[in-house]
mmCIF file of C-alpha atoms in Angstrom:
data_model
loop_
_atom_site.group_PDB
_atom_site.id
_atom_site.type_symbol
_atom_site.label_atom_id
_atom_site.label_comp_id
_atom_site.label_asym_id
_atom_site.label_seq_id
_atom_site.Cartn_x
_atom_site.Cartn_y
_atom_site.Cartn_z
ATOM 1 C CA UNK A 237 11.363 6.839 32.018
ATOM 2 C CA UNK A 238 10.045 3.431 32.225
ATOM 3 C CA UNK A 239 12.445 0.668 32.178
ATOM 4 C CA UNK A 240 11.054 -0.726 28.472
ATOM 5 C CA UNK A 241 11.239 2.790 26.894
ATOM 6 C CA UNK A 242 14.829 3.108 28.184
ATOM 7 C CA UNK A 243 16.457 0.011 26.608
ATOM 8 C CA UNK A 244 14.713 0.155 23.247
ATOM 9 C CA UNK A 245 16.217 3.634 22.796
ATOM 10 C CA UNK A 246 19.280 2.835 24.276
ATOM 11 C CA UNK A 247 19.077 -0.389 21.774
ATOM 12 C CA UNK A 248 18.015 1.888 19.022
ATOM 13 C CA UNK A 249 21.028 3.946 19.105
ATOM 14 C CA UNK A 250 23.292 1.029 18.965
ATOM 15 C CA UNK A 251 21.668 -1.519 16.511
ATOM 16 C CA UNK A 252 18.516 0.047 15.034
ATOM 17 C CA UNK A 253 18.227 0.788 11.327
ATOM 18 C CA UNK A 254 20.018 4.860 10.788
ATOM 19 C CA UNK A 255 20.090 5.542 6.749
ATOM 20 C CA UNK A 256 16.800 4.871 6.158
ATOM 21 C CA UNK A 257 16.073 7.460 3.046
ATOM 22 C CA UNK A 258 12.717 8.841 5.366
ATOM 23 C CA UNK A 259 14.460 9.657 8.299
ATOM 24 C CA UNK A 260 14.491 13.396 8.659
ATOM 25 C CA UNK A 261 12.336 16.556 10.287
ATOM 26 C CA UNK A 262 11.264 17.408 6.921
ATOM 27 C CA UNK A 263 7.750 16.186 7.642
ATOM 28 C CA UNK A 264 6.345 16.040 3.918
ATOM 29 C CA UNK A 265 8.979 13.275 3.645
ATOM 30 C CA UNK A 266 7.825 11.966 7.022
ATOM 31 C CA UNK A 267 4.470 11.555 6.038
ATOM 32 C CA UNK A 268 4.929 10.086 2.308
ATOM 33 C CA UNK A 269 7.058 7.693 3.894
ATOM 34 C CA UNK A 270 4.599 6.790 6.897
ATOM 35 C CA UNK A 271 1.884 6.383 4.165
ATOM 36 C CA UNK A 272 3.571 4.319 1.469
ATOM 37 C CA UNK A 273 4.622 1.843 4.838
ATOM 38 C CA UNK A 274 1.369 0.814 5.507
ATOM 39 C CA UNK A 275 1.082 -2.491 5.145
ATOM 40 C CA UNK A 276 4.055 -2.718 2.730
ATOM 41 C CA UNK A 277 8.090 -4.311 3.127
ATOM 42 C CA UNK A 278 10.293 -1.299 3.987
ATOM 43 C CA UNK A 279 12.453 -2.649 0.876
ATOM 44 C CA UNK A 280 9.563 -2.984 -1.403
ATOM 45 C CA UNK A 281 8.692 1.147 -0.542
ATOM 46 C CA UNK A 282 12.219 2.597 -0.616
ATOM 47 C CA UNK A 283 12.581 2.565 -4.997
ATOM 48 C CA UNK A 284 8.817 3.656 -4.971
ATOM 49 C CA UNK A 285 9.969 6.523 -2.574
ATOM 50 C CA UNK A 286 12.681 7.434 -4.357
ATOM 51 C CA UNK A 287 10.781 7.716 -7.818
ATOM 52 C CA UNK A 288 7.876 9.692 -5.487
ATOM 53 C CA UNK A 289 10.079 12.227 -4.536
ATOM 54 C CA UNK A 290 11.425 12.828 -7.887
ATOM 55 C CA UNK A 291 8.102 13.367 -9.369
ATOM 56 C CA UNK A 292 6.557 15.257 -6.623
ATOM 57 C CA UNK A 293 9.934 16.626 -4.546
ATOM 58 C CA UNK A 294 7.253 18.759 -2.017
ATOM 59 C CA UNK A 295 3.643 19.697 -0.887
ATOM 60 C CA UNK A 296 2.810 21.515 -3.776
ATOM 61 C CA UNK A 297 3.870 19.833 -6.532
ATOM 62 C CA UNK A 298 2.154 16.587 -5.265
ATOM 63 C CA UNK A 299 -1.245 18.631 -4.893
ATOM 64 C CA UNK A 300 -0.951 20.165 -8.394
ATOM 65 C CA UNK A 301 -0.437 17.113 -9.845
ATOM 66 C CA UNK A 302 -3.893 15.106 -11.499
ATOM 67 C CA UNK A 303 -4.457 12.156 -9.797
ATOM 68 C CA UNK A 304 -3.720 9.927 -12.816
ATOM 69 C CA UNK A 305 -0.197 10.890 -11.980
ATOM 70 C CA UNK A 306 -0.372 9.829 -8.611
ATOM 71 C CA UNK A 307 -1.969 6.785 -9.233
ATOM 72 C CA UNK A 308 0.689 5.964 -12.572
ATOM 73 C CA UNK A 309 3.779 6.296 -9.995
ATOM 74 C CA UNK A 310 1.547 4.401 -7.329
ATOM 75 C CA UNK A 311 1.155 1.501 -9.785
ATOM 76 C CA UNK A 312 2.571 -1.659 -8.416
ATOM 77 C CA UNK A 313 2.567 -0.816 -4.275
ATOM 78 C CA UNK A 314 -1.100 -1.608 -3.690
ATOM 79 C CA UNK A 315 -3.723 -0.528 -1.612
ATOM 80 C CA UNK A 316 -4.700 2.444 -4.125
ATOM 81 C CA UNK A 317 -6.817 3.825 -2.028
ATOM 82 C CA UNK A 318 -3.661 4.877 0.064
ATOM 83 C CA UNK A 319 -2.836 6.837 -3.359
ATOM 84 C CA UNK A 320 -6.173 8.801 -3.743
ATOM 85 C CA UNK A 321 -5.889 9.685 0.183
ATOM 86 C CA UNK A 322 -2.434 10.582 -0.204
ATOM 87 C CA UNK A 323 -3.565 13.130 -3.275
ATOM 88 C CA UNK A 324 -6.263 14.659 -1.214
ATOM 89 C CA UNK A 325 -4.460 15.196 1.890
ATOM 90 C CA UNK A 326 -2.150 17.232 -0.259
ATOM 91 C CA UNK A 327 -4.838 19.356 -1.834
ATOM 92 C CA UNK A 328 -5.931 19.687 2.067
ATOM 93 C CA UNK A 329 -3.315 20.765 3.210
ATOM 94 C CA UNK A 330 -2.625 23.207 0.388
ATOM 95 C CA UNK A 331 -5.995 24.759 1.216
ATOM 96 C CA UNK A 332 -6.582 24.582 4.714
ATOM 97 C CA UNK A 333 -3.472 24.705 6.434
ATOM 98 C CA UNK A 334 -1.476 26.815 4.148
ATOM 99 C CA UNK A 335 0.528 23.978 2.991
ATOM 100 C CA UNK A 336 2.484 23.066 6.578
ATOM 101 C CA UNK A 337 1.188 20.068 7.858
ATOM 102 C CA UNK A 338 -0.235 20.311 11.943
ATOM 103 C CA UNK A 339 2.205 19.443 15.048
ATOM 104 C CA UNK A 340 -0.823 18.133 16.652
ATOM 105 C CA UNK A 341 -1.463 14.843 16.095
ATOM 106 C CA UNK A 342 -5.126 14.916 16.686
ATOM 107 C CA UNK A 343 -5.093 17.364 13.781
ATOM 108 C CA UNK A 344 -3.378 15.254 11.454
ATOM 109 C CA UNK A 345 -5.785 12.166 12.314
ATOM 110 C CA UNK A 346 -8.174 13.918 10.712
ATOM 111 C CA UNK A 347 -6.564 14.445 7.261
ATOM 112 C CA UNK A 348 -7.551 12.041 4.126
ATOM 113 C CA UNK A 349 -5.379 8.417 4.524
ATOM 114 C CA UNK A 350 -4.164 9.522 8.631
ATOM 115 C CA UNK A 351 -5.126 7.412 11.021
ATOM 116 C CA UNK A 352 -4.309 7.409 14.910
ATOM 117 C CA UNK A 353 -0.961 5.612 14.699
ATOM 118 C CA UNK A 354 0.249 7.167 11.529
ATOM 119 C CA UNK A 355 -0.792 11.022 12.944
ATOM 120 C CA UNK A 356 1.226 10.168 15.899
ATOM 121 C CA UNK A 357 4.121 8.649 13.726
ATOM 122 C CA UNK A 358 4.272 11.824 11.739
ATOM 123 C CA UNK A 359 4.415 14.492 14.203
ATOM 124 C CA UNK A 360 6.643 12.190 17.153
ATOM 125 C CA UNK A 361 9.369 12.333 14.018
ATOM 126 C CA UNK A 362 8.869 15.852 12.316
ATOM 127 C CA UNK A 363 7.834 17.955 15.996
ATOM 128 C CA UNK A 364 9.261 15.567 18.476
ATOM 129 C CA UNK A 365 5.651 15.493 20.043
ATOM 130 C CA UNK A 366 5.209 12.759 22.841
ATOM 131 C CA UNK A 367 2.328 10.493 21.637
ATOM 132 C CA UNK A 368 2.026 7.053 21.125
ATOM 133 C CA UNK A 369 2.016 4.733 17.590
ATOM 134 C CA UNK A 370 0.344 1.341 17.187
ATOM 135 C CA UNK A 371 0.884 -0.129 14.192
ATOM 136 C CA UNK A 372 1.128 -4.134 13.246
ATOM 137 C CA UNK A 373 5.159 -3.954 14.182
ATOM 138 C CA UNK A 374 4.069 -2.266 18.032
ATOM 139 C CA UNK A 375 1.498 -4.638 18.570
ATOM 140 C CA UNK A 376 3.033 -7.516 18.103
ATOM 141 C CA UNK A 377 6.138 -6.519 20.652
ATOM 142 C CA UNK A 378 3.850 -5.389 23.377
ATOM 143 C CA UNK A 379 1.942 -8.509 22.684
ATOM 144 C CA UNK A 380 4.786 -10.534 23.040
ATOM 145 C CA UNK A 381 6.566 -8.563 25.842
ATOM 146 C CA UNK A 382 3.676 -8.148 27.891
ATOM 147 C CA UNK A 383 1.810 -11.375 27.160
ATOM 148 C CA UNK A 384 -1.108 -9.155 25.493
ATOM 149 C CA UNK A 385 -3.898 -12.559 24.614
ATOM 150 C CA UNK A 386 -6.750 -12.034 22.385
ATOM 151 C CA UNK A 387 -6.695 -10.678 18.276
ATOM 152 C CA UNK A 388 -5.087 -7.220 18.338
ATOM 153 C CA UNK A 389 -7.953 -6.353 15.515
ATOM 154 C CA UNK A 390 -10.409 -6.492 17.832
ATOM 155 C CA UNK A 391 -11.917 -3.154 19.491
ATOM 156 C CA UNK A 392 -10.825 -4.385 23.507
ATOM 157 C CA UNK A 393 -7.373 -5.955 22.726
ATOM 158 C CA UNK A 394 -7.134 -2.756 20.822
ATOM 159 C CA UNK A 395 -8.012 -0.530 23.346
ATOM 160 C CA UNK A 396 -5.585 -2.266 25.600
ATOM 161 C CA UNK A 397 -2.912 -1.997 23.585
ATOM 162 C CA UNK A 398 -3.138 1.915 23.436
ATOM 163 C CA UNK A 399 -3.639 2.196 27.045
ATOM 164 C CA UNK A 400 -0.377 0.173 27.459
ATOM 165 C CA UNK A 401 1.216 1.872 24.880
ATOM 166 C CA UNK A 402 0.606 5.774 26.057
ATOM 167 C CA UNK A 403 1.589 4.471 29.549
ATOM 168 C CA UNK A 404 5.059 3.979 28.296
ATOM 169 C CA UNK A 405 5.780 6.379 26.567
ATOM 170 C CA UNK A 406 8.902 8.056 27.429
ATOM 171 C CA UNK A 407 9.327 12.168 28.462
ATOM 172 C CA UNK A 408 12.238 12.421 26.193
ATOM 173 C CA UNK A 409 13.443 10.866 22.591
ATOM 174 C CA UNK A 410 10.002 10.052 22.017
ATOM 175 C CA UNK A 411 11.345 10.143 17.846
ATOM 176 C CA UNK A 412 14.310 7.531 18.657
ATOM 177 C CA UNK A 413 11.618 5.289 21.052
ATOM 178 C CA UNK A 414 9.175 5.615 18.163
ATOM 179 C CA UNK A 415 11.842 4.401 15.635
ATOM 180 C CA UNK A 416 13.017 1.662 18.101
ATOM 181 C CA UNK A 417 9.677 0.121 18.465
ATOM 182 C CA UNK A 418 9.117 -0.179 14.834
ATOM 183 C CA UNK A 419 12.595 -1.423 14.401
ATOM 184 C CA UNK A 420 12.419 -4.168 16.595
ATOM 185 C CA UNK A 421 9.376 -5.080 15.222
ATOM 186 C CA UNK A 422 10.529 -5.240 11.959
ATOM 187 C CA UNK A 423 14.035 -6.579 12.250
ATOM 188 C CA UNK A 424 14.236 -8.068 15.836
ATOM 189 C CA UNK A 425 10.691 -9.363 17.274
ATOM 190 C CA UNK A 426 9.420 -10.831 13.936
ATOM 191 C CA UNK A 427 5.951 -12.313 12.979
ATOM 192 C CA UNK A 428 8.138 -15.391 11.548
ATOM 193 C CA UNK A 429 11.845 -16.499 13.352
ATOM 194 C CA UNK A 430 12.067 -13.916 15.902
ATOM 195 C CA UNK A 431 15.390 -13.558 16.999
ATOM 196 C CA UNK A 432 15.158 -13.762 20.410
ATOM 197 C CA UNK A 433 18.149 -14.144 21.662
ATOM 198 C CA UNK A 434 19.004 -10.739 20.612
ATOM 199 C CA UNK A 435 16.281 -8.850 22.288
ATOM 200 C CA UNK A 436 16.624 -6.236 24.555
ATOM 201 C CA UNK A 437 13.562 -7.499 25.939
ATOM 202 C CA UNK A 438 14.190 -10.772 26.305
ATOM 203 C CA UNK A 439 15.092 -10.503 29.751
ATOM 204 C CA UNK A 440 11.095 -10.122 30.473
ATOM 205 C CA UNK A 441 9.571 -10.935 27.537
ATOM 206 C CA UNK A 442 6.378 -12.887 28.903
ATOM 207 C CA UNK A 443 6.222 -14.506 25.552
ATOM 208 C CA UNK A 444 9.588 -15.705 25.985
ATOM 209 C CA UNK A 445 9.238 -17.007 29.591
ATOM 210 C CA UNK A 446 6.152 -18.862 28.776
ATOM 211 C CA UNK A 447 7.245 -20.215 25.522
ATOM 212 C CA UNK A 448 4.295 -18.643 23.870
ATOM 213 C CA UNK A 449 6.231 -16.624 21.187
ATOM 214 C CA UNK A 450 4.400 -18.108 18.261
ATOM 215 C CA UNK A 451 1.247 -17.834 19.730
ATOM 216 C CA UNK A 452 1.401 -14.045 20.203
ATOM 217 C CA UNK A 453 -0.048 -12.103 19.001
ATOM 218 C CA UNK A 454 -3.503 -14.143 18.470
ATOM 219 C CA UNK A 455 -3.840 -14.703 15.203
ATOM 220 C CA UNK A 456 -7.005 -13.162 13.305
ATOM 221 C CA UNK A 457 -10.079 -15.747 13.347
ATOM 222 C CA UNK A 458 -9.653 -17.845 10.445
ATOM 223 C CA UNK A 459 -12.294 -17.263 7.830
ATOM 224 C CA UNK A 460 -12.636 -19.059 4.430
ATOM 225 C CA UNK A 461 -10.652 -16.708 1.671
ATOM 226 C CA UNK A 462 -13.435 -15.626 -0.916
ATOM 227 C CA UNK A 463 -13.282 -16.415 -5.009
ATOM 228 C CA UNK A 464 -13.972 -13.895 -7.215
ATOM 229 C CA UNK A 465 -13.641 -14.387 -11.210
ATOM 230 C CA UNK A 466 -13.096 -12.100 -13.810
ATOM 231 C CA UNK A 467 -13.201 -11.528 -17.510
ATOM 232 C CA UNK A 468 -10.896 -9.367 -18.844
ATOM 233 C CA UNK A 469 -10.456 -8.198 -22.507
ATOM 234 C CA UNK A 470 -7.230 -6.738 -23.847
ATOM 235 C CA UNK A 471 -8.383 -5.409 -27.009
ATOM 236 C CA UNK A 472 -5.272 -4.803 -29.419
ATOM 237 C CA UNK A 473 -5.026 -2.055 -32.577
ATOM 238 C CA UNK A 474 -2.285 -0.819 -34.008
ATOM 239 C CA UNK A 475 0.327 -1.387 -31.325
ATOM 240 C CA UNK A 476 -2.166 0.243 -28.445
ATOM 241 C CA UNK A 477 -4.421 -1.278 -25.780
ATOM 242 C CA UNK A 478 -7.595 -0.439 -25.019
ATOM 243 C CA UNK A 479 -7.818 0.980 -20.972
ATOM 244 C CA UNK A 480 -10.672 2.095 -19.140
ATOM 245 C CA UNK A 481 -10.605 3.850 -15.839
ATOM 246 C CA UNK A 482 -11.776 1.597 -12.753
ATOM 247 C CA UNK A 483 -15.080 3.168 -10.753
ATOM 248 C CA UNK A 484 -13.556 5.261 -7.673
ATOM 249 C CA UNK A 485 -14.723 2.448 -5.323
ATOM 250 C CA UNK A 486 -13.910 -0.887 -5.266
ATOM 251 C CA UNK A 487 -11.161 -3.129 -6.269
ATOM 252 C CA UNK A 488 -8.135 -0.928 -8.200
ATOM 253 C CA UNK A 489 -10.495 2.252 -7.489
ATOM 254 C CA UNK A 490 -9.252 5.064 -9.664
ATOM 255 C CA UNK A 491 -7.173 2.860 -11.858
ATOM 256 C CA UNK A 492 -6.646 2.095 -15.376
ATOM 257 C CA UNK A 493 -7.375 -1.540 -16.257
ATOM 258 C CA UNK A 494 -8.547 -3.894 -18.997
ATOM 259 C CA UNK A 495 -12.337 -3.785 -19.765
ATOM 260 C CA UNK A 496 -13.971 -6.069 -17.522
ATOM 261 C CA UNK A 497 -16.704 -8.691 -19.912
ATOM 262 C CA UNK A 498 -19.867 -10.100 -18.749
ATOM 263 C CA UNK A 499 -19.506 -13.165 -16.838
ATOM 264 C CA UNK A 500 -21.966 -14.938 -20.272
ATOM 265 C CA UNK A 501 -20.846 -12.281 -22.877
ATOM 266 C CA UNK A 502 -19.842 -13.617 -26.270
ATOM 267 C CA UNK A 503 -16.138 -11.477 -26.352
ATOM 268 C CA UNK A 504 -16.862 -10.659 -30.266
ATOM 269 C CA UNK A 505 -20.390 -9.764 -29.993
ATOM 270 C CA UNK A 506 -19.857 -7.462 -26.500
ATOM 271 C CA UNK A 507 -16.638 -5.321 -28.012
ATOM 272 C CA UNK A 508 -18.457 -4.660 -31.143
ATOM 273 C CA UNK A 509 -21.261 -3.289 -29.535
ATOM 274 C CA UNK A 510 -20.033 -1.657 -26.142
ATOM 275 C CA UNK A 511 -17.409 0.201 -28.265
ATOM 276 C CA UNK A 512 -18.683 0.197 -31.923
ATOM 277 C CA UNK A 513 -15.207 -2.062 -33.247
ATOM 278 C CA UNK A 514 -14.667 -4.358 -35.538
ATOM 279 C CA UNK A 515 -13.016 -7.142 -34.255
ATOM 280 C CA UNK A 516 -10.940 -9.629 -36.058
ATOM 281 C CA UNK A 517 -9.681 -12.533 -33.830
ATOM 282 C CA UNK A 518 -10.223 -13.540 -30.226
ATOM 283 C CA UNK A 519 -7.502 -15.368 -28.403
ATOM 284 C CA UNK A 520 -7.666 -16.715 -25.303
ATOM 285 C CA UNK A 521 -4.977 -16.291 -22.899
ATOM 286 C CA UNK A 522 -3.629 -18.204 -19.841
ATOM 287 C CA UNK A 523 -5.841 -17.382 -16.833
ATOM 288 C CA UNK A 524 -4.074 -16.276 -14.021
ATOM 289 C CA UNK A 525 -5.031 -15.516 -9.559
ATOM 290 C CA UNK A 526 -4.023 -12.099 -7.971
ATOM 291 C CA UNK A 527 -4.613 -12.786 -4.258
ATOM 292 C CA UNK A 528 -6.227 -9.726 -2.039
ATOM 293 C CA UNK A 529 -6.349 -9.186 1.180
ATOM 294 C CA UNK A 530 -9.602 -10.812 1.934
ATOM 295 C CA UNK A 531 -10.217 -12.678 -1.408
ATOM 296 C CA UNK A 532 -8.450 -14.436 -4.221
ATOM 297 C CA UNK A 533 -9.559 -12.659 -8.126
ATOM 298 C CA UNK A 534 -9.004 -15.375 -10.613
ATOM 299 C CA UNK A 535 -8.431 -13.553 -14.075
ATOM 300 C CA UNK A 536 -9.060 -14.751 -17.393
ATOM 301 C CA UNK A 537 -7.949 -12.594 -19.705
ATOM 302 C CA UNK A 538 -8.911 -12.456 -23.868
ATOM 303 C CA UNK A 539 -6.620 -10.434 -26.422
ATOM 304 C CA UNK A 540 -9.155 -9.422 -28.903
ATOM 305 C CA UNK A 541 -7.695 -7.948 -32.344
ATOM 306 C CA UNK A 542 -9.558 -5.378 -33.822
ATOM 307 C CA UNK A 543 -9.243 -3.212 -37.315
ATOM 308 C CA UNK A 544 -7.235 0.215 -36.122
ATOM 309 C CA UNK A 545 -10.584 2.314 -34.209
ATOM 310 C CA UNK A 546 -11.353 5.823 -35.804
ATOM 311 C CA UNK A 547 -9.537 8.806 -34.499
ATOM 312 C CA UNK A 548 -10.881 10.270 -31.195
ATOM 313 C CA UNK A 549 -12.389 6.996 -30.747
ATOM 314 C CA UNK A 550 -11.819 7.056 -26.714
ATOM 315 C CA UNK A 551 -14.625 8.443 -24.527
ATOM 316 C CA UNK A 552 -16.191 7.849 -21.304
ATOM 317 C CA UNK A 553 -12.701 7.001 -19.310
ATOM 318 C CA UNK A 554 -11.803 4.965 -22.212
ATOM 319 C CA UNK A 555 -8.433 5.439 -24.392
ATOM 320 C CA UNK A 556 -6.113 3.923 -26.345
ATOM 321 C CA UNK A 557 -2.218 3.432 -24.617
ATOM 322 C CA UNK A 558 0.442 2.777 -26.789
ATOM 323 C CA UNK A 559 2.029 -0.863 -25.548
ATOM 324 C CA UNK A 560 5.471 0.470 -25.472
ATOM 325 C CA UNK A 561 5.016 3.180 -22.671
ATOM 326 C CA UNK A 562 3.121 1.232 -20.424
ATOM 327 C CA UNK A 563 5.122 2.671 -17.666
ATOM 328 C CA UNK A 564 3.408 6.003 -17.914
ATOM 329 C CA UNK A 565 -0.038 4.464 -17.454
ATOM 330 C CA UNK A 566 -1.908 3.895 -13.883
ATOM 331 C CA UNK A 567 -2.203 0.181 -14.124
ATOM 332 C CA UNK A 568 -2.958 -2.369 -11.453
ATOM 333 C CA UNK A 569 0.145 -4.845 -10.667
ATOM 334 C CA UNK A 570 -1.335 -7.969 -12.457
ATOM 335 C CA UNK A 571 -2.845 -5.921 -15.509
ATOM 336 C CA UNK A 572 0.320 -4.503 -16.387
ATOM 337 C CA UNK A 573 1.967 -7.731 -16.405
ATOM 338 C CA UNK A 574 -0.367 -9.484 -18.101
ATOM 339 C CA UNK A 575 0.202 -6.241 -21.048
ATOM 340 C CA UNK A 576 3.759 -6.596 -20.660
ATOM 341 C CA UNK A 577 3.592 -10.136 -21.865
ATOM 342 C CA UNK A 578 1.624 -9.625 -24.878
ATOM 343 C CA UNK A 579 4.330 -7.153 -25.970
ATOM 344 C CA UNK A 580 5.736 -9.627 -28.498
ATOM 345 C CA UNK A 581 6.377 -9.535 -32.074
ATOM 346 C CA UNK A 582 4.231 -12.714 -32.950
ATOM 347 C CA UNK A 583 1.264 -11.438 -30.928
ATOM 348 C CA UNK A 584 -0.692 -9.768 -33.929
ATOM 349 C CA UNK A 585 2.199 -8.052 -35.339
ATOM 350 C CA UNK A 586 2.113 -5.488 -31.915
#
């Protein structure tokens, strides 16, 4: 066992993180866990998790379930397309691998949402199998510890990175070295305030040494963050909110949102003709920014009052959602806020 993988699991067992709700064989759990994780706070994920589980407790209920569910419960964590994938690896694995998921982590890269680092996540903690994980947490501690230069993003630094990070992979306790690596990352050998000098590594951290530890990892190229606008109407009858389902592609893919308007449209004219309503008053509301990955949305929202729509109204992904069980709807983060604020007694008697 190389000398790295021996002190992070011997540091592991000592100081690394041991209730974590996830942490178990039971690789459905595993795997939910690993997913939800991407790119998300460990204490942001952990109520989501919890509500997960009780919704979908195993395999089979999750791939039963229609994906509005999925995407209702997924409301809130981002990245929705982690939600769709999530849905159809379940179906997957319900129909080609009799519902157990594969010990072989080249098997599991190829399921909907599983990537490289996440296959070998899920199978080094549910089969013990020896193979090696690189997500944002690794890279930046072999970066650091072995003075890794260059953006980890890009396809050589990369490549690197899983070269060095299959070479140390330990025989043994591949699970607790898989936890300790992520652990550090997260709690020890952070992007911002590292605390150094209680690293295991610190002793040959190059990083360290060289006084380079906020300069590793390179930092992505800095580009210049895209604007996007966007008209949104929140059209209002009798205590219920107009939603439409999002295209499958795209920005909130899959979700239920406000009806986007026209960038020109006049708000009265374009509701009474795209959905045949009479509309009484238009109100403009306090525009608002939602901030993506790669580009900043700037909303500006309209509540638009209109006389109570004929039964059965709702076609074409459309339908009308009561305003006091917004909970049960699949609704993108800043939507749903934006609804929960008009949910006030002086907002057109709603």
């Amino acid at each position: 066992m190389s000398a790295f993988a021996a002190t992070l699991i011997d540091w592991q067992r000592k100081h690394g993180r041991h209730d974590l709700p996830w942490q178990t064989r039971d690789a459905y759990r595993v795997w939910l866990s690993e997913i939800m994780l991407q790119q998300t706070q460990v204490e942001t994920v952990i109520p989501y998790y919890a509500r997960f589980l009780e919704r979908f407790p195993d395999l089979p209920s999750l791939a039963a379930a229609p994906v509005e569910d999925v995407l209702a419960l997924w409301s809130g964590l981002g990245y929705y397309a982690r939600a769709r994938n999530l849905h159809q690896c379940a179906r997957t694995l319900m129909s080609h691998h009799g519902g157990v998921f594969p010990a072989d982590p080249a098997q599991l890269a190829e399921l909907p949402g599983i990537g490289r680092s996440t296959a070998a996540a899920i199978s080094a903690f549910s089969y013990g199998t020896r193979a090696a994980i690189l997500d944002g947490n690794v890279k930046r501690v072999l970066a650091r510890a072995f003075g890794v230069e260059g953006f980890p993003g890009t396809k050589a630094v990369e490549n690197l990175m899983w070269n060095l990070a299959e070479e140390l992979l330990p025989e043994a306790d591949v699970d607790i070295y898989t936890q300790a690596q992520m652990d550090l990352g997260a709690t020890v050998c952070t992007r911002g305030r590292p605390a150094c000098a209680r690293c295991p590594l610190a002793d040959r951290c190059v990083a360290l040494r060289d006084g380079r530890v906020a300069d590793l990892p390179t930092p992505r190229p800095k580009k210049e963050t895209r604007q996007r606008h966007g008209r949104f109407a929140a059209i209002l009858a009798n205590g219920a909110v107009l939603l439409e389902r999002r295209p499958p592609a795209g920005i909130w893919g899959g979700l239920q949102s406000l009806p986007e308007l026209p960038e020109d449209a006049d708000t009265a004219d374009w509701v009474s003709t795209h959905y045949g309503l009479e509309v009484r008053r238009v109100t403009p509301l306090a525009g608002f920014r939602h901030v993506f990955t790669h580009f900043t949305l700037h909303l500006q929202p309209e509540a638009v009052e209109v006389a109570a729509p004929p039964a059965n109204c709702a076609e074409g992904g459309t339908t009308w959602h009561p305003l006091d069980r917004l909970d049960a709807a699949a609704l993108p983060a800043p939507i749903r806020k934006l609804l929960e604020q008009l949910v006030r007694p002086d907002l057109f008697g709603v």
